[in-house]
Tab-separated table of C-alpha atoms and ligand atoms in Angstrom:
chain	number	residue	atom	x	y	z
T	1077	UNK	CA	76.441	95.005	93.811
T	1078	UNK	CA	78.400	91.852	95.064
T	1079	UNK	CA	80.689	92.428	97.822
T	1080	UNK	CA	84.240	91.747	97.194
T	1081	UNK	CA	84.440	89.445	100.321
T	1082	UNK	CA	85.424	86.210	98.933
T	1083	UNK	CA	85.970	84.151	102.082
T	1084	UNK	CA	82.458	83.929	103.415
T	1085	UNK	CA	82.957	82.333	107.183
T	1086	UNK	CA	84.022	79.645	109.096
T	1087	UNK	CA	82.628	78.676	112.469
T	1088	UNK	CA	82.816	75.961	115.029
T	1089	UNK	CA	80.003	73.400	114.607
T	1090	UNK	CA	77.548	73.500	117.455
T	1091	UNK	CA	77.618	69.993	118.607
T	1092	UNK	CA	74.328	69.843	120.439
T	1093	UNK	CA	72.391	70.674	117.190
T	1094	UNK	CA	74.019	68.155	115.154
T	1095	UNK	CA	73.076	65.682	117.682
T	1096	UNK	CA	69.326	67.046	117.847
T	1097	UNK	CA	69.262	66.407	114.112
T	1098	UNK	CA	70.683	62.919	113.995
T	1099	UNK	CA	68.575	59.984	113.522
T	1100	UNK	CA	68.509	57.926	116.751
T	1101	UNK	CA	69.670	54.506	115.825
T	1102	UNK	CA	71.376	52.538	118.576
T	1103	UNK	CA	73.105	50.286	115.783
T	1104	UNK	CA	74.302	53.475	114.050
T	1105	UNK	CA	75.817	54.878	117.240
T	1106	UNK	CA	77.621	51.685	117.924
T	1107	UNK	CA	79.015	51.536	114.427
T	1108	UNK	CA	79.986	55.319	114.371
T	1109	UNK	CA	82.201	54.970	117.552
T	1110	UNK	CA	83.699	51.570	116.551
T	1111	UNK	CA	87.311	51.787	115.369
T	1112	UNK	CA	86.888	50.819	111.824
T	1113	UNK	CA	90.442	50.451	110.844
T	1114	UNK	CA	90.038	46.631	111.136
T	1115	UNK	CA	88.074	46.888	107.562
T	1116	UNK	CA	91.045	47.805	105.573
T	1117	UNK	CA	92.372	44.810	103.812
T	1118	UNK	CA	89.963	42.534	105.555
T	1119	UNK	CA	88.801	39.444	103.233
T	1120	UNK	CA	85.153	38.909	103.521
T	1121	UNK	CA	83.863	35.284	103.231
T	1122	UNK	CA	82.558	36.021	99.853
T	1123	UNK	CA	86.109	36.574	98.754
T	1124	UNK	CA	85.854	40.448	98.276
T	1125	UNK	CA	88.837	42.262	99.313
T	1126	UNK	CA	87.678	45.269	101.334
T	1127	UNK	CA	90.329	47.783	100.776
T	1128	UNK	CA	88.596	51.034	101.808
T	1129	UNK	CA	87.672	52.250	105.206
T	1130	UNK	CA	84.270	54.169	106.067
T	1131	UNK	CA	84.538	57.453	107.408
T	1132	UNK	CA	83.586	58.157	110.909
T	1133	UNK	CA	80.939	60.749	110.557
T	1134	UNK	CA	79.965	60.602	114.199
T	1135	UNK	CA	78.966	64.118	115.974
T	1136	UNK	CA	82.412	64.017	118.045
T	1137	UNK	CA	84.392	64.140	114.727
T	1138	UNK	CA	82.481	67.440	113.506
T	1139	UNK	CA	85.107	70.414	113.646
T	1140	UNK	CA	83.448	73.405	112.055
T	1141	UNK	CA	81.273	74.731	109.178
T	1142	UNK	CA	82.744	76.396	106.407
T	1143	UNK	CA	81.214	78.877	103.733
T	1144	UNK	CA	83.246	79.911	100.475
T	1145	UNK	CA	82.439	81.975	97.700
T	1146	UNK	CA	83.492	80.557	94.266
T	1147	UNK	CA	84.625	83.351	91.988
T	1148	UNK	CA	82.701	82.415	88.722
T	1149	UNK	CA	82.237	84.290	85.434
T	1150	UNK	CA	79.670	83.662	82.932
T	1151	UNK	CA	81.386	82.612	79.625
T	1152	UNK	CA	84.258	81.384	81.799
T	1153	UNK	CA	87.683	82.272	82.549
T	1154	UNK	CA	89.176	85.721	81.511
T	1155	UNK	CA	92.754	85.349	80.557
T	1156	UNK	CA	93.874	88.108	78.277
T	1157	UNK	CA	95.704	91.366	78.092
T	1158	UNK	CA	93.736	94.678	78.248
T	1159	UNK	CA	95.115	98.325	78.260
T	1160	UNK	CA	93.402	99.905	80.993
T	1161	UNK	CA	93.878	103.465	82.397
T	1162	UNK	CA	96.843	103.663	80.466
T	1163	UNK	CA	98.626	100.529	81.766
T	1164	UNK	CA	98.904	96.920	80.478
T	1165	UNK	CA	97.057	94.525	82.422
T	1166	UNK	CA	96.867	90.980	81.985
T	1167	UNK	CA	93.563	89.527	83.151
T	1168	UNK	CA	93.673	85.889	84.906
T	1169	UNK	CA	90.307	85.590	86.913
T	1170	UNK	CA	86.832	83.847	86.891
T	1171	UNK	CA	88.192	80.428	87.667
T	1172	UNK	CA	85.001	79.446	89.452
T	1173	UNK	CA	84.963	75.915	91.236
T	1174	UNK	CA	88.567	75.102	89.756
T	1175	UNK	CA	91.027	77.782	90.413
T	1176	UNK	CA	93.291	75.305	92.116
T	1177	UNK	CA	93.150	72.914	89.347
T	1178	UNK	CA	93.872	75.594	86.780
T	1179	UNK	CA	96.264	77.874	88.770
T	1180	UNK	CA	99.555	76.469	87.509
T	1181	UNK	CA	98.701	76.228	83.795
T	1182	UNK	CA	97.026	79.787	83.561
T	1183	UNK	CA	100.232	81.113	85.317
T	1184	UNK	CA	102.233	79.803	82.571
T	1185	UNK	CA	99.786	81.577	79.981
T	1186	UNK	CA	100.075	84.850	82.146
T	1187	UNK	CA	103.919	84.556	81.767
T	1188	UNK	CA	103.693	84.285	78.045
T	1189	UNK	CA	101.367	87.265	78.015
T	1190	UNK	CA	103.607	89.519	79.982
T	1191	UNK	CA	106.688	88.481	77.816
T	1192	UNK	CA	104.819	89.533	74.830
T	1193	UNK	CA	104.323	92.979	76.475
T	1194	UNK	CA	107.846	93.662	78.165
T	1195	UNK	CA	110.172	91.042	76.727
T	1196	UNK	CA	111.582	87.884	78.262
T	1197	UNK	CA	112.720	88.950	81.555
T	1198	UNK	CA	112.602	92.627	81.986
T	1199	UNK	CA	110.871	95.137	84.005
T	1200	UNK	CA	108.789	94.929	86.964
T	1201	UNK	CA	105.169	93.276	87.116
T	1202	UNK	CA	102.696	93.713	89.893
T	1203	UNK	CA	100.154	91.039	90.508
T	1204	UNK	CA	96.993	91.802	92.140
T	1205	UNK	CA	95.646	89.100	94.374
T	1206	UNK	CA	96.956	86.661	96.969
T	1207	UNK	CA	94.745	83.634	96.195
T	1208	UNK	CA	96.180	80.618	94.388
T	1209	UNK	CA	95.892	82.117	90.977
T	1210	UNK	CA	97.954	85.318	91.903
T	1211	UNK	CA	100.645	83.485	93.724
T	1212	UNK	CA	101.033	81.039	91.025
T	1213	UNK	CA	101.411	83.803	88.559
T	1214	UNK	CA	103.916	85.630	90.580
T	1215	UNK	CA	105.814	82.396	91.212
T	1216	UNK	CA	105.950	81.853	87.386
T	1217	UNK	CA	107.116	85.416	86.628
T	1218	UNK	CA	109.842	85.169	89.429
T	1219	UNK	CA	111.082	81.846	88.030
T	1220	UNK	CA	111.457	83.570	84.763
T	1221	UNK	CA	113.395	86.510	86.093
T	1222	UNK	CA	110.768	89.132	86.483
T	1223	UNK	CA	110.659	91.621	89.677
T	1224	UNK	CA	107.437	91.052	91.046
T	1225	UNK	CA	105.202	92.562	93.801
T	1226	UNK	CA	102.063	90.899	95.137
T	1227	UNK	CA	99.328	93.121	96.215
T	1228	UNK	CA	96.127	91.921	98.079
T	1229	UNK	CA	93.834	92.488	101.114
T	1230	UNK	CA	94.483	88.874	101.936
T	1231	UNK	CA	97.052	86.165	101.265
T	1232	UNK	CA	97.153	82.382	100.835
T	1233	UNK	CA	95.467	80.859	104.069
T	1234	UNK	CA	93.069	83.758	104.449
T	1235	UNK	CA	91.837	83.505	100.921
T	1236	UNK	CA	88.957	81.423	99.296
T	1237	UNK	CA	91.670	79.360	97.841
T	1238	UNK	CA	92.374	77.753	101.273
T	1239	UNK	CA	88.921	76.658	101.375
T	1240	UNK	CA	89.055	74.560	98.253
T	1241	UNK	CA	89.244	70.713	98.886
T	1242	UNK	CA	90.772	70.477	96.328
T	1243	UNK	CA	90.040	68.083	93.692
T	1244	UNK	CA	92.187	68.356	90.329
T	1245	UNK	CA	89.072	68.499	88.125
T	1246	UNK	CA	87.892	71.365	85.691
T	1247	UNK	CA	84.271	71.544	87.241
T	1248	UNK	CA	82.261	74.708	88.280
T	1249	UNK	CA	83.403	76.803	85.136
T	1250	UNK	CA	81.851	77.526	81.939
T	1251	UNK	CA	83.740	75.897	78.992
T	1252	UNK	CA	84.041	78.024	75.966
T	1253	UNK	CA	82.117	76.905	72.806
T	1254	UNK	CA	84.232	74.564	70.462
T	1255	UNK	CA	86.812	76.621	68.685
T	1256	UNK	CA	90.030	78.416	69.248
T	1257	UNK	CA	89.178	79.390	72.868
T	1258	UNK	CA	87.933	76.082	73.933
T	1259	UNK	CA	91.341	74.719	72.416
T	1260	UNK	CA	93.300	77.337	74.635
T	1261	UNK	CA	91.297	76.558	77.602
T	1262	UNK	CA	92.055	72.868	77.191
T	1263	UNK	CA	95.745	73.968	76.935
T	1264	UNK	CA	95.539	75.566	80.118
T	1265	UNK	CA	94.120	72.298	81.791
T	1266	UNK	CA	96.918	70.257	80.221
T	1267	UNK	CA	99.761	72.636	81.279
T	1268	UNK	CA	98.111	72.680	84.889
T	1269	UNK	CA	98.158	68.990	85.020
T	1270	UNK	CA	101.905	68.636	83.747
T	1271	UNK	CA	103.033	71.341	86.319
T	1272	UNK	CA	101.062	69.662	89.093
T	1273	UNK	CA	102.817	66.106	88.308
T	1274	UNK	CA	106.117	67.959	88.590
T	1275	UNK	CA	105.443	69.019	92.004
T	1276	UNK	CA	103.610	65.904	93.241
T	1277	UNK	CA	104.787	64.888	96.538
T	1278	UNK	CA	104.364	65.664	100.174
T	1279	UNK	CA	106.268	68.864	100.135
T	1280	UNK	CA	103.463	70.349	97.869
T	1281	UNK	CA	100.767	68.430	99.419
T	1282	UNK	CA	99.816	66.767	95.929
T	1283	UNK	CA	98.669	62.995	95.613
T	1284	UNK	CA	96.963	60.717	93.300
T	1285	UNK	CA	93.840	59.403	94.553
T	1286	UNK	CA	91.012	57.326	92.870
T	1287	UNK	CA	87.724	58.942	92.803
T	1288	UNK	CA	84.431	56.707	93.259
T	1289	UNK	CA	81.220	58.227	91.600
T	1290	UNK	CA	78.125	56.396	92.111
T	1291	UNK	CA	76.087	55.540	88.988
T	1292	UNK	CA	73.626	58.329	89.101
T	1293	UNK	CA	76.473	60.833	88.873
T	1294	UNK	CA	75.881	63.230	86.250
T	1295	UNK	CA	78.739	62.545	83.518
T	1296	UNK	CA	80.669	65.429	82.002
T	1297	UNK	CA	82.631	64.479	79.059
T	1298	UNK	CA	84.211	68.152	78.809
T	1299	UNK	CA	86.055	67.481	82.165
T	1300	UNK	CA	88.151	64.817	80.303
T	1301	UNK	CA	88.328	66.148	76.777
T	1302	UNK	CA	91.645	67.935	77.408
T	1303	UNK	CA	93.311	64.323	77.874
T	1304	UNK	CA	95.010	65.280	80.833
T	1305	UNK	CA	93.328	62.683	82.771
T	1306	UNK	CA	91.777	59.363	81.730
T	1307	UNK	CA	87.865	58.970	81.480
T	1308	UNK	CA	86.111	57.351	84.408
T	1309	UNK	CA	85.797	53.479	83.716
T	1310	UNK	CA	83.181	51.152	85.264
T	1311	UNK	CA	84.017	50.062	88.747
T	1312	UNK	CA	85.189	46.628	89.308
T	1313	UNK	CA	85.837	44.599	92.477
T	1314	UNK	CA	89.560	44.767	91.674
T	1315	UNK	CA	89.091	48.718	92.666
T	1316	UNK	CA	88.354	47.598	96.188
T	1317	UNK	CA	84.964	47.613	97.944
T	1318	UNK	CA	83.961	51.040	98.940
T	1319	UNK	CA	81.623	51.677	101.782
T	1320	UNK	CA	78.308	53.024	100.681
T	1321	UNK	CA	79.119	52.624	97.054
T	1322	UNK	CA	76.917	50.099	95.232
T	1323	UNK	CA	78.731	50.322	91.790
T	1324	UNK	CA	79.493	53.283	89.235
T	1325	UNK	CA	82.871	54.624	87.849
T	1326	UNK	CA	86.060	55.225	88.897
T	1327	UNK	CA	88.983	57.450	87.849
T	1328	UNK	CA	92.333	58.807	89.222
T	1329	UNK	CA	93.243	62.244	89.511
T	1330	UNK	CA	95.344	64.583	91.718
T	1331	UNK	CA	94.274	65.640	95.164
T	1332	UNK	CA	95.451	68.759	96.367
T	1333	UNK	CA	96.035	69.255	100.100
T	1334	UNK	CA	95.372	73.057	99.620
T	1335	UNK	CA	96.618	74.431	102.973
T	1336	UNK	CA	99.837	72.858	102.211
T	1337	UNK	CA	100.017	73.777	98.457
T	1338	UNK	CA	99.276	77.473	98.936
T	1339	UNK	CA	101.547	77.787	101.901
T	1340	UNK	CA	104.385	76.385	99.849
T	1341	UNK	CA	103.437	78.696	96.717
T	1342	UNK	CA	103.473	81.608	99.293
T	1343	UNK	CA	106.757	80.505	100.785
T	1344	UNK	CA	108.339	80.102	97.246
T	1345	UNK	CA	107.142	83.640	96.020
T	1346	UNK	CA	108.837	85.125	99.064
T	1347	UNK	CA	112.101	83.095	98.802
T	1348	UNK	CA	112.448	83.928	95.040
T	1349	UNK	CA	112.470	87.559	96.032
T	1350	UNK	CA	108.672	88.606	95.451
T	1351	UNK	CA	107.504	91.590	97.543
T	1352	UNK	CA	104.336	91.125	99.337
T	1353	UNK	CA	102.215	94.147	99.735
T	1354	UNK	CA	99.139	94.036	102.024
T	1355	UNK	CA	96.607	96.498	100.596
T	1356	UNK	CA	93.024	97.161	99.675
T	1357	UNK	CA	92.809	98.259	95.934
T	1358	UNK	CA	89.665	100.390	95.897
T	1359	UNK	CA	89.909	102.102	92.541
T	1360	UNK	CA	91.890	102.079	89.221
T	1361	UNK	CA	93.972	105.238	90.536
T	1362	UNK	CA	95.367	102.628	93.147
T	1363	UNK	CA	96.425	100.305	90.322
T	1364	UNK	CA	98.025	102.957	88.139
T	1365	UNK	CA	99.928	104.298	91.345
T	1366	UNK	CA	101.825	101.239	91.399
T	1367	UNK	CA	105.260	101.199	89.921
T	1368	UNK	CA	104.910	98.302	87.225
T	1369	UNK	CA	105.660	97.827	83.797
T	1370	UNK	CA	102.775	95.120	83.418
T	1371	UNK	CA	99.895	94.445	86.207
T	1372	UNK	CA	98.396	91.046	86.456
T	1373	UNK	CA	94.733	90.916	87.610
T	1374	UNK	CA	94.006	87.851	89.838
T	1375	UNK	CA	91.407	89.821	92.146
T	1376	UNK	CA	88.811	87.063	91.673
T	1377	UNK	CA	85.679	88.661	92.848
T	1378	UNK	CA	87.291	92.067	92.998
T	1379	UNK	CA	87.372	92.171	89.329
T	1380	UNK	CA	83.816	92.801	88.961
T	1381	UNK	CA	83.737	96.304	90.594
T	1382	UNK	CA	87.515	97.244	90.018
T	1383	UNK	CA	87.422	96.561	86.235
T	1384	UNK	CA	83.589	96.786	85.815
T	1385	UNK	CA	83.115	93.129	84.749
T	1386	UNK	CA	79.592	92.421	85.130
T	1387	UNK	CA	79.943	88.695	84.150
T	1388	UNK	CA	81.653	87.821	87.419
T	1389	UNK	CA	79.284	86.325	89.753
T	1390	UNK	CA	79.433	84.476	93.041
T	1391	UNK	CA	78.671	80.822	93.688
T	1392	UNK	CA	78.390	79.922	97.448
T	1393	UNK	CA	79.715	76.660	98.536
T	1394	UNK	CA	79.385	75.071	102.022
T	1395	UNK	CA	81.431	72.352	103.538
T	1396	UNK	CA	81.638	70.710	106.866
T	1397	UNK	CA	84.898	69.785	108.433
T	1398	UNK	CA	85.250	66.581	110.268
T	1399	UNK	CA	88.344	65.480	112.194
T	1400	UNK	CA	90.956	64.364	109.574
T	1401	UNK	CA	90.640	60.677	108.552
T	1402	UNK	CA	93.121	59.196	106.233
T	1403	UNK	CA	90.789	57.282	103.895
T	1404	UNK	CA	93.042	57.334	100.699
T	1405	UNK	CA	90.134	57.707	98.586
T	1406	UNK	CA	87.437	60.431	97.355
T	1407	UNK	CA	83.937	60.013	97.045
T	1408	UNK	CA	82.379	62.274	94.427
T	1409	UNK	CA	78.846	62.876	93.490
T	1410	UNK	CA	78.954	66.410	91.690
T	1411	UNK	CA	78.907	69.092	94.442
T	1412	UNK	CA	78.282	66.311	97.089
T	1413	UNK	CA	81.770	64.799	97.829
T	1414	UNK	CA	84.161	63.804	100.652
T	1415	UNK	CA	87.908	64.688	100.112
T	1416	UNK	CA	90.391	63.427	102.992
T	1417	UNK	CA	92.594	66.506	103.469
T	1418	UNK	CA	95.366	66.409	106.278
T	1419	UNK	CA	93.763	68.931	108.403
T	1420	UNK	CA	90.316	67.784	107.784
T	1421	UNK	CA	87.792	65.381	106.331
T	1422	UNK	CA	85.852	67.622	103.982
T	1423	UNK	CA	82.244	66.771	103.363
T	1424	UNK	CA	80.689	68.823	100.576
T	1425	UNK	CA	78.957	70.625	99.727
T	1426	UNK	CA	76.817	73.097	97.693
T	1427	UNK	CA	77.220	75.101	94.578
T	1428	UNK	CA	74.685	78.062	94.907
T	1429	UNK	CA	75.276	80.673	92.213
T	1430	UNK	CA	74.307	84.225	93.161
T	1431	UNK	CA	74.721	83.590	96.612
T	1432	UNK	CA	77.186	85.702	98.575
T	1433	UNK	CA	76.359	85.349	102.175
T	1434	UNK	CA	76.880	82.705	104.682
T	1435	UNK	CA	73.523	80.870	105.638
T	1436	UNK	CA	71.281	82.140	108.255
T	1437	UNK	CA	71.097	78.845	110.192
T	1438	UNK	CA	73.089	75.565	110.381
T	1439	UNK	CA	70.697	73.627	108.666
T	1440	UNK	CA	72.323	73.429	105.305
T	1441	UNK	CA	75.420	72.174	107.027
T	1442	UNK	CA	73.403	69.650	108.923
T	1443	UNK	CA	71.799	68.475	105.741
T	1444	UNK	CA	75.269	67.592	104.276
T	1445	UNK	CA	76.297	65.736	107.395
T	1446	UNK	CA	72.834	63.591	107.046
T	1447	UNK	CA	73.256	62.993	103.452
T	1448	UNK	CA	76.673	61.585	104.033
T	1449	UNK	CA	75.591	59.683	106.864
T	1450	UNK	CA	72.705	58.045	104.789
T	1451	UNK	CA	75.359	57.182	102.051
T	1452	UNK	CA	77.609	55.430	104.602
T	1453	UNK	CA	74.952	53.898	106.773
N	457	FAD	C1	83.650	75.392	98.873
N	457	FAD	C2	84.622	75.437	97.623
N	457	FAD	C3	85.217	74.398	97.171
N	457	FAD	C4	86.157	74.378	96.249
N	457	FAD	N1	86.531	73.252	95.616
N	457	FAD	C5	87.696	73.299	94.539
N	457	FAD	C6	88.268	71.971	94.254
N	457	FAD	O1	87.849	70.946	94.567
N	457	FAD	N2	89.100	72.135	93.346
N	457	FAD	C7	89.605	73.310	92.635
N	457	FAD	O2	90.366	73.423	91.813
N	457	FAD	N3	88.979	74.572	93.071
N	457	FAD	C8	88.014	74.442	94.052
N	457	FAD	N4	87.393	75.738	94.311
N	457	FAD	C9	87.522	76.927	93.614
N	457	FAD	C10	88.827	77.643	94.046
N	457	FAD	O3	88.801	77.886	95.555
N	457	FAD	C11	88.845	79.207	93.325
N	457	FAD	O4	88.524	78.916	92.037
N	457	FAD	C12	90.218	79.870	93.701
N	457	FAD	O5	90.418	79.655	95.007
N	457	FAD	C13	90.213	81.103	92.875
N	457	FAD	O6	91.428	81.569	93.365
N	457	FAD	P1	91.914	82.979	93.041
N	457	FAD	O7	93.271	83.158	93.440
N	457	FAD	O8	91.528	83.550	91.720
N	457	FAD	O9	90.885	83.612	94.165
N	457	FAD	P2	90.873	84.005	95.783
N	457	FAD	O10	91.254	82.924	96.210
N	457	FAD	O11	89.399	84.519	95.965
N	457	FAD	O12	91.919	85.332	95.801
N	457	FAD	C14	91.457	86.563	95.380
N	457	FAD	C15	92.368	87.495	96.043
N	457	FAD	O13	92.308	88.793	95.473
N	457	FAD	C16	92.183	89.716	96.578
N	457	FAD	N5	91.332	90.801	96.647
N	457	FAD	C17	90.116	90.766	95.878
N	457	FAD	N6	89.802	91.962	95.828
N	457	FAD	C18	90.503	92.943	96.253
N	457	FAD	C19	90.649	94.301	96.379
N	457	FAD	N7	89.847	95.098	95.938
N	457	FAD	N8	91.779	94.586	96.851
N	457	FAD	C20	92.660	93.820	97.465
N	457	FAD	N9	92.862	92.653	97.259
N	457	FAD	C21	91.715	92.009	96.706
N	457	FAD	C22	91.870	88.839	97.802
N	457	FAD	O14	92.349	89.460	99.277
N	457	FAD	C23	92.670	87.396	97.460
N	457	FAD	O15	93.982	87.695	97.961
N	457	FAD	C24	86.439	75.683	95.612
N	457	FAD	C25	85.889	76.930	95.972
N	457	FAD	C26	84.878	76.865	97.091
N	457	FAD	C27	84.476	78.002	97.568
């Protein structure tokens, strides 16, 4: 059985190993230590306006290796009410690789579902789970006037949610087959996007960034079918020269600085009067013992054992955190990506379904670094 541990591990990167793996090129070393800020807006002799700087991927910039577990579910997200052990439960889990993307829209659907059960703003609601999906639901319920308690073994910065980059894109999740469920899912995506737009700005750590995808990146039309964001278009020189990018596509989406976003969510839940209850929930008896008219289940991986859902599975994701670098763009090639978060330049990554443990060696992290170095060489 999968462990409920969602956050896998974070550890400082061993600098010497990384050095040993790096290809020994004197030119490369010189380039890596150079201050590259001069590249910004420099006009090359060809007339091409260089508007994006290259990342500095030298050993001295490596901060830590991070392993997280995406809470996935075969068949996709589960957002529906169920009567369990005599209580009304609204499930909201299985967000896979895009929980940050979906959290705000799903929270509104949770609110609709809770209102169906107990009326517009009456009663106590217990939210299980202190990650982004639980906190977003708690916030929506509190803003609607419900009394809310949030029960979890870890909150905000200590959850998988804090590991996410996060790119606003519905990736790493099964889309339902075309039909009413698919329509509902696209509805959550649109509502999420609208809600993100309302919070856009420094306070919540939400910005719009261009995403550059090289030509060979697999194209997923479903990511864009909700109409929330425009489809990628072919890159032109007017988009600016991007280091290591030799043509491809570009689109614009939100980038969420997760540590800021989730800290703000947590702060607002507390400010709105939500009660935070640190607790490990080991059985349904623990759930029924909570004094609430409705329970919202946002336990992510925990839903597998607690609510007996065998469709829940882990997908390991490995990241390398480099020193923060304000690049102003995202490089994205499926699960190989580079996000300029304010606390780290994040190098991705992997998507490993069924894997629930940190790697035994540093090798996979070093491969991530080498891949990015090759791209920006
Ligand atoms: C490497 C990586 C990169 C990612 N990148 C992105 C991205 O770019 N964009 C994006 O949108 N998403 C991304 N994601 C996905 C995103 O992080 C998840 O979908 C999201 O965090 C799920 O949120 P959650 O609140 O459902 O789960 P979690 O954050 O895992 O929270 C689950 C909560 O339930 C609690 N819990 C579980 N079981 C129990 C129990 N038995 N008792 C008490 N408490 C319990 C936990 O303590 C925690 O509070 C990424 C994930 C990873 C790992």
